[in-house]
Amino acid sequence: MRRRKNLDEMEQDILVRSMVCAYKFMLIVLCVWVIAGFFLKISVVLPGYILVGQALVRFISEQIYKRSVDDERWIRNSIVLLCGIAVGIFIILFIPLAYIGMGAL
């Protein structure tokens, strides 16, 4: 495998597009897993943790590649990310506990 610096623009574009497609595919698969887990009453903690971890890795790598750590956009993006993580944790942890409390499981 060649280093990324030696690739021309077209090869870099293909590489970036393939990584974006792989990310979107994994995101869809994990979301389907979580939704199916709620309906089939199986544990959705693992795909939830993967989704949250994937969001963290994507955010951090995006900030590194943009090199905008000292920019004002970084603060706004981090607030949005933290809100998204809080919503994800609420959905993953508290909704199944509500089902257990109602006697559904």
Short mmCIF file of N, CA and C in Angstrom, two decimals:
data_model
loop_
_atom_site.label_atom_id
_atom_site.label_comp_id
_atom_site.label_asym_id
_atom_site.label_seq_id
_atom_site.Cartn_x
_atom_site.Cartn_y
_atom_site.Cartn_z
N MET A 1 0.84 -1.17 0.00
CA MET A 1 0.00 0.00 0.00
C MET A 1 0.89 1.24 0.00
N ARG A 2 0.55 2.16 -0.86
CA ARG A 2 1.35 3.37 -0.98
C ARG A 2 0.97 4.37 0.11
N ARG A 3 1.89 5.24 0.38
CA ARG A 3 1.61 6.30 1.35
C ARG A 3 0.63 7.28 0.73
N ARG A 4 -0.12 7.93 1.57
CA ARG A 4 -1.14 8.86 1.10
C ARG A 4 -0.52 10.09 0.41
N LYS A 5 0.67 10.46 0.81
CA LYS A 5 1.32 11.63 0.21
C LYS A 5 1.64 11.40 -1.26
N ASN A 6 1.87 10.15 -1.65
CA ASN A 6 2.25 9.85 -3.02
C ASN A 6 1.05 9.71 -3.95
N LEU A 7 -0.17 9.84 -3.45
CA LEU A 7 -1.35 9.69 -4.28
C LEU A 7 -1.67 11.00 -4.98
N ASP A 8 -2.19 10.88 -6.20
CA ASP A 8 -2.63 12.10 -6.88
C ASP A 8 -4.03 12.48 -6.40
N GLU A 9 -4.58 13.57 -6.92
CA GLU A 9 -5.86 14.08 -6.42
C GLU A 9 -7.00 13.10 -6.64
N MET A 10 -7.03 12.45 -7.79
CA MET A 10 -8.11 11.51 -8.08
C MET A 10 -8.07 10.32 -7.13
N GLU A 11 -6.89 9.78 -6.89
CA GLU A 11 -6.77 8.65 -5.97
C GLU A 11 -7.12 9.06 -4.55
N GLN A 12 -6.75 10.26 -4.13
CA GLN A 12 -7.12 10.75 -2.80
C GLN A 12 -8.63 10.92 -2.69
N ASP A 13 -9.26 11.43 -3.75
CA ASP A 13 -10.71 11.59 -3.75
C ASP A 13 -11.41 10.24 -3.64
N ILE A 14 -10.91 9.26 -4.38
CA ILE A 14 -11.49 7.91 -4.31
C ILE A 14 -11.31 7.33 -2.92
N LEU A 15 -10.15 7.53 -2.32
CA LEU A 15 -9.88 7.03 -0.97
C LEU A 15 -10.82 7.67 0.05
N VAL A 16 -10.99 8.99 -0.04
CA VAL A 16 -11.87 9.69 0.90
C VAL A 16 -13.31 9.24 0.71
N ARG A 17 -13.76 9.13 -0.53
CA ARG A 17 -15.14 8.70 -0.79
C ARG A 17 -15.39 7.28 -0.30
N SER A 18 -14.42 6.41 -0.45
CA SER A 18 -14.61 5.04 0.02
C SER A 18 -14.67 4.99 1.55
N MET A 19 -13.87 5.83 2.22
CA MET A 19 -13.94 5.88 3.68
C MET A 19 -15.27 6.44 4.15
N VAL A 20 -15.79 7.44 3.46
CA VAL A 20 -17.09 8.01 3.82
C VAL A 20 -18.19 6.98 3.60
N CYS A 21 -18.14 6.24 2.50
CA CYS A 21 -19.14 5.20 2.24
C CYS A 21 -19.07 4.10 3.30
N ALA A 22 -17.87 3.71 3.70
CA ALA A 22 -17.73 2.69 4.74
C ALA A 22 -18.28 3.19 6.07
N TYR A 23 -18.03 4.46 6.38
CA TYR A 23 -18.55 5.04 7.62
C TYR A 23 -20.08 5.06 7.61
N LYS A 24 -20.67 5.50 6.50
CA LYS A 24 -22.13 5.55 6.42
C LYS A 24 -22.74 4.15 6.47
N PHE A 25 -22.10 3.17 5.83
CA PHE A 25 -22.61 1.81 5.88
C PHE A 25 -22.60 1.28 7.31
N MET A 26 -21.50 1.48 8.03
CA MET A 26 -21.44 1.01 9.41
C MET A 26 -22.44 1.73 10.29
N LEU A 27 -22.66 3.01 10.05
CA LEU A 27 -23.64 3.77 10.81
C LEU A 27 -25.04 3.22 10.59
N ILE A 28 -25.38 2.90 9.35
CA ILE A 28 -26.69 2.34 9.04
C ILE A 28 -26.85 0.97 9.68
N VAL A 29 -25.81 0.13 9.57
CA VAL A 29 -25.89 -1.22 10.16
C VAL A 29 -26.08 -1.14 11.67
N LEU A 30 -25.35 -0.27 12.34
CA LEU A 30 -25.47 -0.16 13.79
C LEU A 30 -26.83 0.41 14.19
N CYS A 31 -27.35 1.36 13.43
CA CYS A 31 -28.68 1.90 13.74
C CYS A 31 -29.75 0.84 13.55
N VAL A 32 -29.65 0.04 12.50
CA VAL A 32 -30.61 -1.05 12.30
C VAL A 32 -30.49 -2.05 13.43
N TRP A 33 -29.27 -2.33 13.89
CA TRP A 33 -29.07 -3.25 15.00
C TRP A 33 -29.75 -2.73 16.27
N VAL A 34 -29.60 -1.44 16.54
CA VAL A 34 -30.23 -0.85 17.73
C VAL A 34 -31.75 -0.92 17.62
N ILE A 35 -32.30 -0.55 16.47
CA ILE A 35 -33.76 -0.57 16.29
C ILE A 35 -34.28 -1.99 16.38
N ALA A 36 -33.61 -2.94 15.74
CA ALA A 36 -34.04 -4.34 15.82
C ALA A 36 -33.91 -4.86 17.25
N GLY A 37 -32.89 -4.41 17.96
CA GLY A 37 -32.72 -4.83 19.34
C GLY A 37 -33.86 -4.38 20.23
N PHE A 38 -34.39 -3.19 19.99
CA PHE A 38 -35.53 -2.72 20.77
C PHE A 38 -36.77 -3.57 20.49
N PHE A 39 -36.98 -3.92 19.22
CA PHE A 39 -38.17 -4.70 18.88
C PHE A 39 -38.05 -6.16 19.29
N LEU A 40 -36.85 -6.72 19.19
CA LEU A 40 -36.64 -8.13 19.54
C LEU A 40 -36.27 -8.31 21.01
N LYS A 41 -36.17 -7.20 21.72
CA LYS A 41 -35.86 -7.20 23.16
C LYS A 41 -34.53 -7.88 23.46
N ILE A 42 -33.51 -7.51 22.67
CA ILE A 42 -32.16 -7.96 22.95
C ILE A 42 -31.33 -6.75 23.37
N SER A 43 -30.18 -7.00 23.90
CA SER A 43 -29.33 -5.91 24.41
C SER A 43 -28.83 -5.03 23.26
N VAL A 44 -28.94 -3.73 23.45
CA VAL A 44 -28.47 -2.78 22.44
C VAL A 44 -27.31 -1.95 22.98
N VAL A 45 -26.70 -2.41 24.05
CA VAL A 45 -25.61 -1.64 24.66
C VAL A 45 -24.37 -1.65 23.77
N LEU A 46 -24.01 -2.80 23.24
CA LEU A 46 -22.80 -2.88 22.41
C LEU A 46 -22.87 -2.00 21.17
N PRO A 47 -23.93 -2.09 20.35
CA PRO A 47 -23.96 -1.17 19.20
C PRO A 47 -24.07 0.29 19.62
N GLY A 48 -24.68 0.54 20.75
CA GLY A 48 -24.75 1.92 21.24
C GLY A 48 -23.38 2.46 21.59
N TYR A 49 -22.58 1.65 22.28
CA TYR A 49 -21.22 2.07 22.60
C TYR A 49 -20.39 2.26 21.33
N ILE A 50 -20.59 1.39 20.35
CA ILE A 50 -19.86 1.52 19.09
C ILE A 50 -20.25 2.80 18.38
N LEU A 51 -21.55 3.12 18.37
CA LEU A 51 -22.01 4.36 17.75
C LEU A 51 -21.40 5.59 18.42
N VAL A 52 -21.40 5.59 19.75
CA VAL A 52 -20.84 6.73 20.48
C VAL A 52 -19.34 6.82 20.25
N GLY A 53 -18.65 5.69 20.30
CA GLY A 53 -17.21 5.69 20.04
C GLY A 53 -16.87 6.13 18.63
N GLN A 54 -17.68 5.69 17.68
CA GLN A 54 -17.48 6.09 16.29
C GLN A 54 -17.68 7.60 16.12
N ALA A 55 -18.68 8.14 16.80
CA ALA A 55 -18.91 9.58 16.73
C ALA A 55 -17.74 10.36 17.33
N LEU A 56 -17.21 9.86 18.44
CA LEU A 56 -16.06 10.52 19.06
C LEU A 56 -14.83 10.49 18.16
N VAL A 57 -14.55 9.33 17.58
CA VAL A 57 -13.38 9.21 16.71
C VAL A 57 -13.54 10.10 15.49
N ARG A 58 -14.73 10.13 14.92
CA ARG A 58 -14.97 10.97 13.74
C ARG A 58 -14.80 12.45 14.08
N PHE A 59 -15.33 12.87 15.23
CA PHE A 59 -15.21 14.27 15.62
C PHE A 59 -13.76 14.67 15.85
N ILE A 60 -13.02 13.84 16.58
CA ILE A 60 -11.63 14.16 16.89
C ILE A 60 -10.78 14.19 15.62
N SER A 61 -10.98 13.20 14.75
CA SER A 61 -10.20 13.18 13.51
C SER A 61 -10.56 14.35 12.61
N GLU A 62 -11.83 14.73 12.61
CA GLU A 62 -12.25 15.88 11.81
C GLU A 62 -11.57 17.16 12.31
N GLN A 63 -11.48 17.31 13.62
CA GLN A 63 -10.82 18.49 14.18
C GLN A 63 -9.32 18.49 13.89
N ILE A 64 -8.71 17.31 13.92
CA ILE A 64 -7.28 17.22 13.63
C ILE A 64 -7.03 17.58 12.17
N TYR A 65 -7.85 17.04 11.27
CA TYR A 65 -7.63 17.31 9.85
C TYR A 65 -7.94 18.76 9.49
N LYS A 66 -8.92 19.35 10.14
CA LYS A 66 -9.23 20.75 9.86
C LYS A 66 -8.23 21.69 10.51
N ARG A 67 -7.59 21.20 11.55
CA ARG A 67 -6.64 22.01 12.33
C ARG A 67 -7.30 23.29 12.82
N SER A 68 -8.52 23.12 13.29
CA SER A 68 -9.27 24.30 13.76
C SER A 68 -9.54 24.19 15.25
N VAL A 69 -8.59 23.69 16.00
CA VAL A 69 -8.79 23.49 17.43
C VAL A 69 -8.99 24.82 18.15
N ASP A 70 -8.30 25.85 17.72
CA ASP A 70 -8.43 27.15 18.36
C ASP A 70 -9.53 28.01 17.75
N ASP A 71 -10.24 27.46 16.79
CA ASP A 71 -11.29 28.20 16.11
C ASP A 71 -12.59 28.16 16.92
N GLU A 72 -13.47 29.10 16.67
CA GLU A 72 -14.75 29.14 17.39
C GLU A 72 -15.65 27.98 16.97
N ARG A 73 -15.48 27.47 15.75
CA ARG A 73 -16.28 26.33 15.29
C ARG A 73 -16.04 25.11 16.16
N TRP A 74 -14.83 24.99 16.70
CA TRP A 74 -14.50 23.84 17.54
C TRP A 74 -15.39 23.81 18.77
N ILE A 75 -15.64 24.96 19.37
CA ILE A 75 -16.49 25.02 20.56
C ILE A 75 -17.92 24.63 20.22
N ARG A 76 -18.44 25.16 19.12
CA ARG A 76 -19.80 24.84 18.70
C ARG A 76 -19.93 23.35 18.37
N ASN A 77 -18.95 22.81 17.63
CA ASN A 77 -18.99 21.40 17.28
C ASN A 77 -18.90 20.50 18.51
N SER A 78 -18.10 20.89 19.49
CA SER A 78 -17.98 20.07 20.70
C SER A 78 -19.28 20.10 21.51
N ILE A 79 -19.97 21.24 21.53
CA ILE A 79 -21.25 21.31 22.24
C ILE A 79 -22.28 20.42 21.55
N VAL A 80 -22.31 20.45 20.23
CA VAL A 80 -23.23 19.59 19.48
C VAL A 80 -22.90 18.13 19.72
N LEU A 81 -21.61 17.79 19.73
CA LEU A 81 -21.21 16.40 19.98
C LEU A 81 -21.61 15.95 21.37
N LEU A 82 -21.38 16.78 22.38
CA LEU A 82 -21.75 16.40 23.75
C LEU A 82 -23.26 16.23 23.89
N CYS A 83 -24.04 17.08 23.24
CA CYS A 83 -25.50 16.92 23.28
C CYS A 83 -25.91 15.62 22.60
N GLY A 84 -25.27 15.31 21.49
CA GLY A 84 -25.57 14.05 20.80
C GLY A 84 -25.21 12.84 21.63
N ILE A 85 -24.08 12.90 22.32
CA ILE A 85 -23.69 11.79 23.19
C ILE A 85 -24.67 11.65 24.35
N ALA A 86 -25.11 12.76 24.92
CA ALA A 86 -26.08 12.70 26.02
C ALA A 86 -27.38 12.08 25.56
N VAL A 87 -27.85 12.45 24.38
CA VAL A 87 -29.08 11.85 23.84
C VAL A 87 -28.87 10.37 23.58
N GLY A 88 -27.71 10.01 23.02
CA GLY A 88 -27.42 8.60 22.77
C GLY A 88 -27.37 7.78 24.04
N ILE A 89 -26.75 8.31 25.07
CA ILE A 89 -26.69 7.60 26.35
C ILE A 89 -28.08 7.46 26.94
N PHE A 90 -28.90 8.50 26.83
CA PHE A 90 -30.27 8.42 27.33
C PHE A 90 -31.04 7.32 26.61
N ILE A 91 -30.94 7.30 25.30
CA ILE A 91 -31.68 6.30 24.53
C ILE A 91 -31.19 4.90 24.84
N ILE A 92 -29.87 4.72 24.89
CA ILE A 92 -29.31 3.39 25.07
C ILE A 92 -29.54 2.86 26.48
N LEU A 93 -29.40 3.69 27.48
CA LEU A 93 -29.44 3.21 28.86
C LEU A 93 -30.81 3.32 29.52
N PHE A 94 -31.53 4.41 29.32
CA PHE A 94 -32.72 4.64 30.11
C PHE A 94 -33.99 4.07 29.50
N ILE A 95 -34.10 4.00 28.19
CA ILE A 95 -35.30 3.44 27.59
C ILE A 95 -35.42 1.94 27.88
N PRO A 96 -34.35 1.14 27.74
CA PRO A 96 -34.50 -0.27 28.13
C PRO A 96 -34.82 -0.43 29.62
N LEU A 97 -34.28 0.45 30.46
CA LEU A 97 -34.62 0.37 31.89
C LEU A 97 -36.09 0.70 32.12
N ALA A 98 -36.64 1.59 31.30
CA ALA A 98 -38.07 1.89 31.42
C ALA A 98 -38.90 0.68 31.03
N TYR A 99 -38.47 -0.05 30.00
CA TYR A 99 -39.19 -1.27 29.62
C TYR A 99 -39.14 -2.30 30.74
N ILE A 100 -37.98 -2.43 31.38
CA ILE A 100 -37.85 -3.38 32.48
C ILE A 100 -38.75 -2.94 33.63
N GLY A 101 -38.79 -1.66 33.91
CA GLY A 101 -39.63 -1.15 35.00
C GLY A 101 -41.10 -1.36 34.73
N MET A 102 -41.51 -1.34 33.47
CA MET A 102 -42.92 -1.56 33.13
C MET A 102 -43.25 -3.04 33.05
N GLY A 103 -42.25 -3.89 33.21
CA GLY A 103 -42.49 -5.33 33.17
C GLY A 103 -42.54 -5.89 31.76
N ALA A 104 -41.99 -5.17 30.80
CA ALA A 104 -42.04 -5.64 29.42
C ALA A 104 -41.04 -6.76 29.17
N LEU A 105 -39.98 -6.81 29.96
CA LEU A 105 -38.98 -7.85 29.72
C LEU A 105 -39.13 -8.99 30.67
#
